[in-house]
Short mmCIF file of C-alpha atoms and ligand atoms in Angstrom, two decimals:
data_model
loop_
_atom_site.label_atom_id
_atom_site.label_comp_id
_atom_site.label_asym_id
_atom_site.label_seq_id
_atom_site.Cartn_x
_atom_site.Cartn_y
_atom_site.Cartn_z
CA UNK N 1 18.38 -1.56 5.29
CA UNK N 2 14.93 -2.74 3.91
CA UNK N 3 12.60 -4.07 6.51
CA UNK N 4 10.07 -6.16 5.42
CA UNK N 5 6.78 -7.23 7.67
CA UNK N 6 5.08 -9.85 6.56
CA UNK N 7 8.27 -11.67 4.24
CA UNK N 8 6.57 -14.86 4.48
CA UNK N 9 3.28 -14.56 3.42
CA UNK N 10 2.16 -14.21 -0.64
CA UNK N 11 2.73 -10.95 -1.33
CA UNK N 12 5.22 -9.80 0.55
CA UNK N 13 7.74 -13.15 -0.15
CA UNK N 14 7.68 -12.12 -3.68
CA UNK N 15 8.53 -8.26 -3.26
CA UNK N 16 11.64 -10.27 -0.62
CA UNK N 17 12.23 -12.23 -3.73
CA UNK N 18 12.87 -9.62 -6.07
CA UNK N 19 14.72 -7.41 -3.46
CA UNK N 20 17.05 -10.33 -2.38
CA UNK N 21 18.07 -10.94 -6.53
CA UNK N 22 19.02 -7.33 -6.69
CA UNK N 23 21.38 -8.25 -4.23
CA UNK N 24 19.23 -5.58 -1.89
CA UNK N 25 20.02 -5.99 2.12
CA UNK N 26 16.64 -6.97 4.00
CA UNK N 27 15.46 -8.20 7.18
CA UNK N 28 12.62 -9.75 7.79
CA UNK N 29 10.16 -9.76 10.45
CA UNK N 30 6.76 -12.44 10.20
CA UNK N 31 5.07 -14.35 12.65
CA UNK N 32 4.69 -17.25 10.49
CA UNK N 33 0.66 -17.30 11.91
CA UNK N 34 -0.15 -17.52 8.08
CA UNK N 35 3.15 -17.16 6.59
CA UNK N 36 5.82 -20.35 6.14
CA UNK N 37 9.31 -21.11 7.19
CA UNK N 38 9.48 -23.14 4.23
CA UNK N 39 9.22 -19.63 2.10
CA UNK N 40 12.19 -18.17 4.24
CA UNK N 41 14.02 -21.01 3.91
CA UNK N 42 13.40 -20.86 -0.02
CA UNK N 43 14.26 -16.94 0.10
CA UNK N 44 17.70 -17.82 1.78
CA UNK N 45 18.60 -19.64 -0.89
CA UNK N 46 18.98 -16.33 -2.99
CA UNK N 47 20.60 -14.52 -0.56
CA UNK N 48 20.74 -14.36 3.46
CA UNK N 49 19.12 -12.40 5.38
CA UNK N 50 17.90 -12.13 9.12
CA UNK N 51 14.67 -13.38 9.65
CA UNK N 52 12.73 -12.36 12.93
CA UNK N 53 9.93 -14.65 13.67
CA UNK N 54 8.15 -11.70 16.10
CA UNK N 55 4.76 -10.93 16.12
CA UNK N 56 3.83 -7.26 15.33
CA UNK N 57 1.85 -6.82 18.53
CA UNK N 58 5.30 -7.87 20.68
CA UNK N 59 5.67 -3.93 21.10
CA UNK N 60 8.97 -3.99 22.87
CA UNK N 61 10.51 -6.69 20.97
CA UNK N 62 9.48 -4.57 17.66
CA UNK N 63 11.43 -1.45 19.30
CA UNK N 64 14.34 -3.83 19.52
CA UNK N 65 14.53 -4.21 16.02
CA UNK N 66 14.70 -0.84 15.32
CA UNK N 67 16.88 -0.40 17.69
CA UNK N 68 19.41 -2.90 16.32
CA UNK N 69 18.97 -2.37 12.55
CA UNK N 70 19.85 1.14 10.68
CA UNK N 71 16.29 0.87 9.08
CA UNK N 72 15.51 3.59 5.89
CA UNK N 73 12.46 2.04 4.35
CA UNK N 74 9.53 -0.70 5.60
CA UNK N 75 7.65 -2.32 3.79
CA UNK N 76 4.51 -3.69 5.02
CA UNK N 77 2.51 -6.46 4.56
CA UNK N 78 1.46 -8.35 7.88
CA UNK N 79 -1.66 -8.38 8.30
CA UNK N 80 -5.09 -10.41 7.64
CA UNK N 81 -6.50 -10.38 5.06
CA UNK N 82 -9.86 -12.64 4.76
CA UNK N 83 -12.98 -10.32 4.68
CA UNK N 84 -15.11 -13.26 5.93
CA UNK N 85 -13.26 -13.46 8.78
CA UNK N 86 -13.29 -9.79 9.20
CA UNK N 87 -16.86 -9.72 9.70
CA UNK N 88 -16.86 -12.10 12.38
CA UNK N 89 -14.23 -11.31 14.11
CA UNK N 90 -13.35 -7.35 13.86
CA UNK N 91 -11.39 -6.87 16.76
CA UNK N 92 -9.30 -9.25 15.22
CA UNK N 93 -8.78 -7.11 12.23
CA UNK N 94 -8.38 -3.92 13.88
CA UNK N 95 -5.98 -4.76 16.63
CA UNK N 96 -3.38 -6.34 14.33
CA UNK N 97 -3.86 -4.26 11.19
CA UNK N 98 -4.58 -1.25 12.60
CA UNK N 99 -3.29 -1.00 15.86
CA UNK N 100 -0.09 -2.66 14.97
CA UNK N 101 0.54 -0.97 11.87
CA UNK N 102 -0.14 2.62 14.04
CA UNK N 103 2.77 0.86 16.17
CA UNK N 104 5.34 0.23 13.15
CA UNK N 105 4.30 4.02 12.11
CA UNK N 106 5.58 5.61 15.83
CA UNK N 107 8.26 3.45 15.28
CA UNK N 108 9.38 4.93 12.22
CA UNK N 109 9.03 8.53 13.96
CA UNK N 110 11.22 7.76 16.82
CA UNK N 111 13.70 5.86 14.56
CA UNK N 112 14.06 8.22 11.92
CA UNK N 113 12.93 5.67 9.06
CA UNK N 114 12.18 7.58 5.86
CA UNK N 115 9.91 5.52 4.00
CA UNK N 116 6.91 3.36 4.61
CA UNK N 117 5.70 1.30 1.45
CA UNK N 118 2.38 -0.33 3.10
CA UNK N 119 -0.16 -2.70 1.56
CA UNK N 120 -4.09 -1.47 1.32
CA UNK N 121 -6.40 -2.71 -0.80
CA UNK N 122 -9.17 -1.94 -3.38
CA UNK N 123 -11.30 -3.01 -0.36
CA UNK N 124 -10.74 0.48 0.92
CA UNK N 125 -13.64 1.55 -1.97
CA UNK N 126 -16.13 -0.35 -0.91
CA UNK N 127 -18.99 -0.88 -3.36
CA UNK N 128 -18.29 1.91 -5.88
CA UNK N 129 -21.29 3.02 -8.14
CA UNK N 130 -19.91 3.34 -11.50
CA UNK N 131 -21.77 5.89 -13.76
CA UNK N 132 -22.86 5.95 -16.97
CA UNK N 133 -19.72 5.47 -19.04
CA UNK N 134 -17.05 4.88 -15.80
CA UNK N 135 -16.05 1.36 -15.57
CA UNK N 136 -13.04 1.66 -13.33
CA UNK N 137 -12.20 3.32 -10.14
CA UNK N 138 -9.75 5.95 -9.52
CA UNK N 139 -8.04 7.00 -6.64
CA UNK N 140 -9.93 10.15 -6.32
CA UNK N 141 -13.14 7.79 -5.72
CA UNK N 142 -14.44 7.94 -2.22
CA UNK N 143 -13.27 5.17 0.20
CA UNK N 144 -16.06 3.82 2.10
CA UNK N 145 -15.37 -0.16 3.10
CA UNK N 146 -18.18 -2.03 3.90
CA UNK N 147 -16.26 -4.81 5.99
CA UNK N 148 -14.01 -4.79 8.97
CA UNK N 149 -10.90 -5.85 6.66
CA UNK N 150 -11.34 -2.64 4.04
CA UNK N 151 -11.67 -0.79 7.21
CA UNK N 152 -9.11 -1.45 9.04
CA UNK N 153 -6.71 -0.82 5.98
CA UNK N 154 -8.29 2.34 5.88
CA UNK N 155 -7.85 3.33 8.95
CA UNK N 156 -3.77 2.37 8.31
CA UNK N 157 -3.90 4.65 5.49
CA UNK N 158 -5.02 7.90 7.89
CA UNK N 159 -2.81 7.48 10.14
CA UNK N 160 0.29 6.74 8.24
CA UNK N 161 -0.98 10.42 6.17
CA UNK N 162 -1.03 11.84 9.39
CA UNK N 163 1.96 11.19 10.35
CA UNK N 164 3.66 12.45 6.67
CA UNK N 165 1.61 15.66 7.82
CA UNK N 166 3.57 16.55 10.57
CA UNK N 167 6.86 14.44 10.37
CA UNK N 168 8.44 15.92 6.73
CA UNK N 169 11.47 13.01 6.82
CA UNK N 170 8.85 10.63 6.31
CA UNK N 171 7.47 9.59 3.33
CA UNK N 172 4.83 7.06 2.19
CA UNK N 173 2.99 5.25 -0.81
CA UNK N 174 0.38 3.27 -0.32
CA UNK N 175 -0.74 0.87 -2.91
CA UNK N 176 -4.19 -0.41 -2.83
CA UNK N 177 -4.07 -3.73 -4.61
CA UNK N 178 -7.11 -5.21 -6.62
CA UNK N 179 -6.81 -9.28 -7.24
CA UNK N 180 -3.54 -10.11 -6.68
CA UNK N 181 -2.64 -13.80 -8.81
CA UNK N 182 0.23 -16.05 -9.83
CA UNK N 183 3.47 -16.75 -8.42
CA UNK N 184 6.73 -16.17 -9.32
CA UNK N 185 7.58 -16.00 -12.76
CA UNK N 186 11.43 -17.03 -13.01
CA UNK N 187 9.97 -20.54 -14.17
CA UNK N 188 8.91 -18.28 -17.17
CA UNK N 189 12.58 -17.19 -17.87
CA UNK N 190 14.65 -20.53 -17.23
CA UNK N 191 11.66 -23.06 -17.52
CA UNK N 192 12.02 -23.76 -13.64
CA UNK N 193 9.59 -23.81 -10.82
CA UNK N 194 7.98 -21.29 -9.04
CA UNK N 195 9.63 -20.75 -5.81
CA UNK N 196 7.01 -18.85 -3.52
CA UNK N 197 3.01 -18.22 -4.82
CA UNK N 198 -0.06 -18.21 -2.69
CA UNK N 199 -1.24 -20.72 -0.17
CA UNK N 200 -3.77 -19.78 2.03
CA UNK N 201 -5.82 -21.85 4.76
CA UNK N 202 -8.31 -21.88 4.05
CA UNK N 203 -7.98 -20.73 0.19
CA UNK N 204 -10.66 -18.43 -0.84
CA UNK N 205 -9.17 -16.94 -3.63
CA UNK N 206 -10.77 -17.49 -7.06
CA UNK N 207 -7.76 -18.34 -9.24
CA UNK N 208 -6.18 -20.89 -6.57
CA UNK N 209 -9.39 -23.29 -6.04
CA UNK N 210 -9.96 -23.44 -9.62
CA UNK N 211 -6.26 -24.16 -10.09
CA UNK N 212 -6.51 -26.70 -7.29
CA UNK N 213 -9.98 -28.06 -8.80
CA UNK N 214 -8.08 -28.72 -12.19
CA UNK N 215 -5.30 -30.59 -10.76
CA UNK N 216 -8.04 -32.67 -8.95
CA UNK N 217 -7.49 -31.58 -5.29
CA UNK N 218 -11.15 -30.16 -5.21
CA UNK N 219 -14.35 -32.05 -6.75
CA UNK N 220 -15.57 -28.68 -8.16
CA UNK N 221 -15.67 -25.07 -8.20
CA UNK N 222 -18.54 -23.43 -7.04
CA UNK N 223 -19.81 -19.94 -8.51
CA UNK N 224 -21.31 -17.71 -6.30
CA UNK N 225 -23.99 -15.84 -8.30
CA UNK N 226 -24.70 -15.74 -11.63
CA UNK N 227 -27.34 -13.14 -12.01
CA UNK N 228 -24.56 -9.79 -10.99
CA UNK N 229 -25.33 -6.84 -13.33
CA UNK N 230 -21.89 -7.96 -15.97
CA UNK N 231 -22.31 -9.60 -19.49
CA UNK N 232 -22.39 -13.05 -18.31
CA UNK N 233 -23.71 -12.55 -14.74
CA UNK N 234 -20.63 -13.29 -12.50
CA UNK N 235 -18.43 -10.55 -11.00
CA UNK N 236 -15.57 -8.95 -12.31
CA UNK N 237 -12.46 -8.84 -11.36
CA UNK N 238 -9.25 -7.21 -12.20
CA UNK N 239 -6.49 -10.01 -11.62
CA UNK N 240 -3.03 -8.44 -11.37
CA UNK N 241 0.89 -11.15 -11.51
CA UNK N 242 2.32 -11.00 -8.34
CA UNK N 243 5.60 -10.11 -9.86
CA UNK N 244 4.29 -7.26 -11.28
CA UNK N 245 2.78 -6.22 -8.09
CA UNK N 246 6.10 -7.13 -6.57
CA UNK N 247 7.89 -4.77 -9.35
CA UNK N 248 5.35 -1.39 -8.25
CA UNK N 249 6.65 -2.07 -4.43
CA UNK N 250 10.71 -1.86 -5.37
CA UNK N 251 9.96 1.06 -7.51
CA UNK N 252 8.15 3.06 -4.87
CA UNK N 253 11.89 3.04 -2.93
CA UNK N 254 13.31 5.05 -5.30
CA UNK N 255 10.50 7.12 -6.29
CA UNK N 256 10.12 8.39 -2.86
CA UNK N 257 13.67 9.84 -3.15
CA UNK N 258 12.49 12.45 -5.57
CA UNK N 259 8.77 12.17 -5.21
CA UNK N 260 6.02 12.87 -2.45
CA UNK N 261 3.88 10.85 -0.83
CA UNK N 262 0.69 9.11 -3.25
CA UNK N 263 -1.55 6.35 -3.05
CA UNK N 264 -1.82 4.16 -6.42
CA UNK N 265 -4.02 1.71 -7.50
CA UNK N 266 -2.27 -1.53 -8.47
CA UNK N 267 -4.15 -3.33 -11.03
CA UNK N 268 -4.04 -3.99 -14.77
CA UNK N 269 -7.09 -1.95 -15.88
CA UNK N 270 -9.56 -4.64 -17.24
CA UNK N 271 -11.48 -7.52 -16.09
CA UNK N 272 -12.64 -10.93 -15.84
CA UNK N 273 -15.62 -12.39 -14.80
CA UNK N 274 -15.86 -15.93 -12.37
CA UNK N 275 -17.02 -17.50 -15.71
CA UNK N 276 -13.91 -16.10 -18.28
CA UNK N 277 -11.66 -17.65 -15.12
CA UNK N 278 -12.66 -21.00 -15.35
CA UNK N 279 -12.66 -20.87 -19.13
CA UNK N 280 -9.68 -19.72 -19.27
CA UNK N 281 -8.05 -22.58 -16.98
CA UNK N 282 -9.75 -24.99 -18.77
CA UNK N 283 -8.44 -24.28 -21.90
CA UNK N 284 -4.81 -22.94 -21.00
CA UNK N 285 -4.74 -26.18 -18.86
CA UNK N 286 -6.22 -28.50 -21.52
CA UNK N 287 -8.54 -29.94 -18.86
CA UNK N 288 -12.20 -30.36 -17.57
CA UNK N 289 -13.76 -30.15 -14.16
CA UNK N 290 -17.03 -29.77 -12.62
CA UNK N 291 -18.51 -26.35 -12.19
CA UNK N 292 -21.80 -26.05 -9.79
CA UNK N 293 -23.84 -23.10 -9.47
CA UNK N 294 -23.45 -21.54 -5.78
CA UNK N 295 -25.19 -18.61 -3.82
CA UNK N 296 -24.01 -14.98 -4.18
CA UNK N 297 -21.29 -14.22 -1.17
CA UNK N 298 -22.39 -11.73 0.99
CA UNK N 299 -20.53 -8.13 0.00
CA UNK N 300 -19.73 -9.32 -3.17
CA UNK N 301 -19.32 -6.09 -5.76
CA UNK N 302 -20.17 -7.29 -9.18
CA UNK N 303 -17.31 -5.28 -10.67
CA UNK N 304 -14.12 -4.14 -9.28
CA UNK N 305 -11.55 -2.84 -11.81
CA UNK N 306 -8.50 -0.21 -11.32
CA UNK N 307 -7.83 2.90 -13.43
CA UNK N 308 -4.27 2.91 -12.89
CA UNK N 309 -3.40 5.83 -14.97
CA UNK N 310 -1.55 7.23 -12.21
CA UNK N 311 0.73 4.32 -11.70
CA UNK N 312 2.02 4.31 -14.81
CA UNK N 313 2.29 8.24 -15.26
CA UNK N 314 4.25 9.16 -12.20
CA UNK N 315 5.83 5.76 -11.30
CA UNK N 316 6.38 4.53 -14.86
CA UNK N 317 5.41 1.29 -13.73
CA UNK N 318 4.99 -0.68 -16.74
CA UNK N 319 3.07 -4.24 -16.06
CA UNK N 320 5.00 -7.50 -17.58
CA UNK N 321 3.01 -10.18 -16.89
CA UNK N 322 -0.70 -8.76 -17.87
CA UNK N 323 -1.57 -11.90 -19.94
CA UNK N 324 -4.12 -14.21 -17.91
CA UNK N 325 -2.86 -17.32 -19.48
CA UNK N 326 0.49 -16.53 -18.28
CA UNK N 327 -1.11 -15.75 -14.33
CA UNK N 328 -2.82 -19.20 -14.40
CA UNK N 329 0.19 -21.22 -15.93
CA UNK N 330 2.07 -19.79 -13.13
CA UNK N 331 -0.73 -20.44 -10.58
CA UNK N 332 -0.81 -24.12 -11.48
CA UNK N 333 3.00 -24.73 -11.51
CA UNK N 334 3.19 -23.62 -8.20
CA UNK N 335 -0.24 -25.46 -6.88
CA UNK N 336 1.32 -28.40 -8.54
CA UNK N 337 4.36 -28.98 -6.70
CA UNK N 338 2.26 -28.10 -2.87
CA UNK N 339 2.63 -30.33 0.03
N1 LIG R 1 -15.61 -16.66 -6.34
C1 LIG R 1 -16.40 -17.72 -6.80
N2 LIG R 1 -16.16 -18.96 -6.28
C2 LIG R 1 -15.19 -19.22 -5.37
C3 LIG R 1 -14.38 -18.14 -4.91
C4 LIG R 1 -14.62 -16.87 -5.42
O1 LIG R 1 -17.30 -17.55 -7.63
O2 LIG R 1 -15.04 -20.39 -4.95
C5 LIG R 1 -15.83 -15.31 -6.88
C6 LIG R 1 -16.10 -14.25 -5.83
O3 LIG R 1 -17.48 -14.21 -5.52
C7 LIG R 1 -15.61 -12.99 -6.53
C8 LIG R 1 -14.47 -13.49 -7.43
O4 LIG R 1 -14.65 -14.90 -7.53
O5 LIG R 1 -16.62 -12.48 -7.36
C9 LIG R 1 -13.10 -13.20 -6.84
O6 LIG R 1 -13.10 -13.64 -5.50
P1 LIG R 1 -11.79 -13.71 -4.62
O7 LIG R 1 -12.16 -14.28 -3.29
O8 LIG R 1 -10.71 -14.40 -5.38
O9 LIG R 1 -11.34 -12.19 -4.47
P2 LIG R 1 -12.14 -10.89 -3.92
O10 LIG R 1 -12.60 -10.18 -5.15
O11 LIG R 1 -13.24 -11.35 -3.04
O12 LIG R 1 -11.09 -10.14 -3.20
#
């Protein structure tokens, strides 16, 4: 059994997705704070599966499920995930992402679970200088966040290593993800809708306000700073499908059967900047919309892009959907058709 934190939310609804049409038995456990019923209720559809609305910090309640379900791998995604927020409100951060997550890690000890798949983040870097010729970061760069939110994934990262240090059953990847975009891609396939894709509140995200700007929800779209050291003057970004993000998480089960614990990046290796995104919804969208010049964001690196050698060398991941036309088609679809 598969368990899941976090099923309802963006990321982890399409890893539940993919899991649930390989006809894979789940459960899932989210406490729907920024996560949806309407996405569980959409997963169902593929297959059933028991759904848990439980918050992570429910300690005893969390033991229950362990104690009830033969678990072998979790996967986990609940957490926050809004560095703005992190800033003002750290505790927040660190009580559910870290000390929850150290709670889902004893669990694992007690309960014998063999692998944990958990969700970090590029944030984990921090601002990065990139010499001379180095353009991307690798996993061996150091990992010093410069907000709560990178921190507190951090922090997850140690202590689930720890634990793989002195518990050999237990095995781990974690994945630190750069800009995750889209949703899901089946529409590609059978000309259908997206099913789940991202809806935060409040968005932040690049790719969904421009999105929501060209289908006329927003006035504009604001760029924040144009004079970054790139070739245009906004940041960079590397902007990874969902699915394929998705596709890295199912691997990891079965490369943990024959592999040891790693950390990968998850990204496609190249970048955009805030300007090439807009373009490039403009034109793949055949539509105009107002763009206004807006202060930098405070801790705001201008460029952020993965070297994810590794990924594809020991975990053969191979990425499908690296074609940014492709990310925002999906990404509008799926903004389309939201309540
Ligand atoms: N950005 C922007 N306008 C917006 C939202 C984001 O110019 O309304 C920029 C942001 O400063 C960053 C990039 O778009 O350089 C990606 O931001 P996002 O919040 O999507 O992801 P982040 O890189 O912060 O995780």
């Amino acid at each position: 059994m598969i368990l899941i934190t976090g099923g309802a939310g963006y990321i982890g609804s399409h890893v539940a997705k993919q899991l649930l049409e390989q006809d894979r038995d789940i459960i899932v456990i989210d406490n729907l704070s920024t996560g949806f019923q309407r996405t569980i209720d959409t997963l169902q559809k593929i297959k059933k599966f028991d759904f848990i609305n439980l918050d992570l910090n429910d300690f005893e309640k969390v033991v229950e499920v362990f104690e009830k379900y033969n678990i072998e791998t979790v996967i986990h995604f609940a957490a926050f995930s809004q560095v703005g927020e992190s800033m003002q409100n750290p505790m927040k951060y660190y009580m559910n992402n870290t000390v929850n997550t150290t709670h889902l890690v004893k669990c694992t000890s007690v309960y014998g679970v063999k692998k944990f798949i958990f969700s970090s983040t590029a944030a984990t870097y921090g601002e990065p200088t990139l010499k001379g010729s180095e353009q991307t970061i690798t996993e061996e760069f150091d990992t010093e966040p410069i907000n709560p939110y990178g921190k507190s994934k951090l922090m997850s990262e140690l202590v689930i290593k720890d634990e793989a240090k002195v518990n050999k059953d237990f095995k781990y990847c974690i994945f630190r993800y750069f800009n995750v975009a889209g949703a899901d891609i089946h529409y590609e396939r059978e000309e259908l809708l997206p099913r789940v894709g991202e809806a935060h509140d409040p968005e932040t995200h690049l790719i969904p306000l421009v999105v929501k700007t060209a289908l006329g929800k927003r006035d504009a779209i604001s760029i924040f700073g144009e004079e970054y050291d790139t070739p245009d003057g906004t940041c960079i970004r590397d902007y990874i499908h969902v699915d394929d993000l998705a596709d890295a998480h199912i691997k990891a089960i079965d490369y943990l059967d024959e592999n040891e614990s790693d950390t990968f990046n998850c990204g496609y290796g190249y970048g955009y900047s805030v300007k090439e995104i807009i373009d490039s919804v403009k034109n793949t969208m055949k539509c105009d919309f107002k763009v206004i010049k807006g202060e930098r964001r405070e801790g705001d690196p201008s460029t952020l892009v993965s070297d994810n050698t590794k990924i594809k060398e020991k975990m053969k991941w191979k990425p499908k959907y690296n074609d940014l036309g492709l990310i925002i088609k999906s990404a509008y679809e799926w903004e389309k058709n939201l309540k």
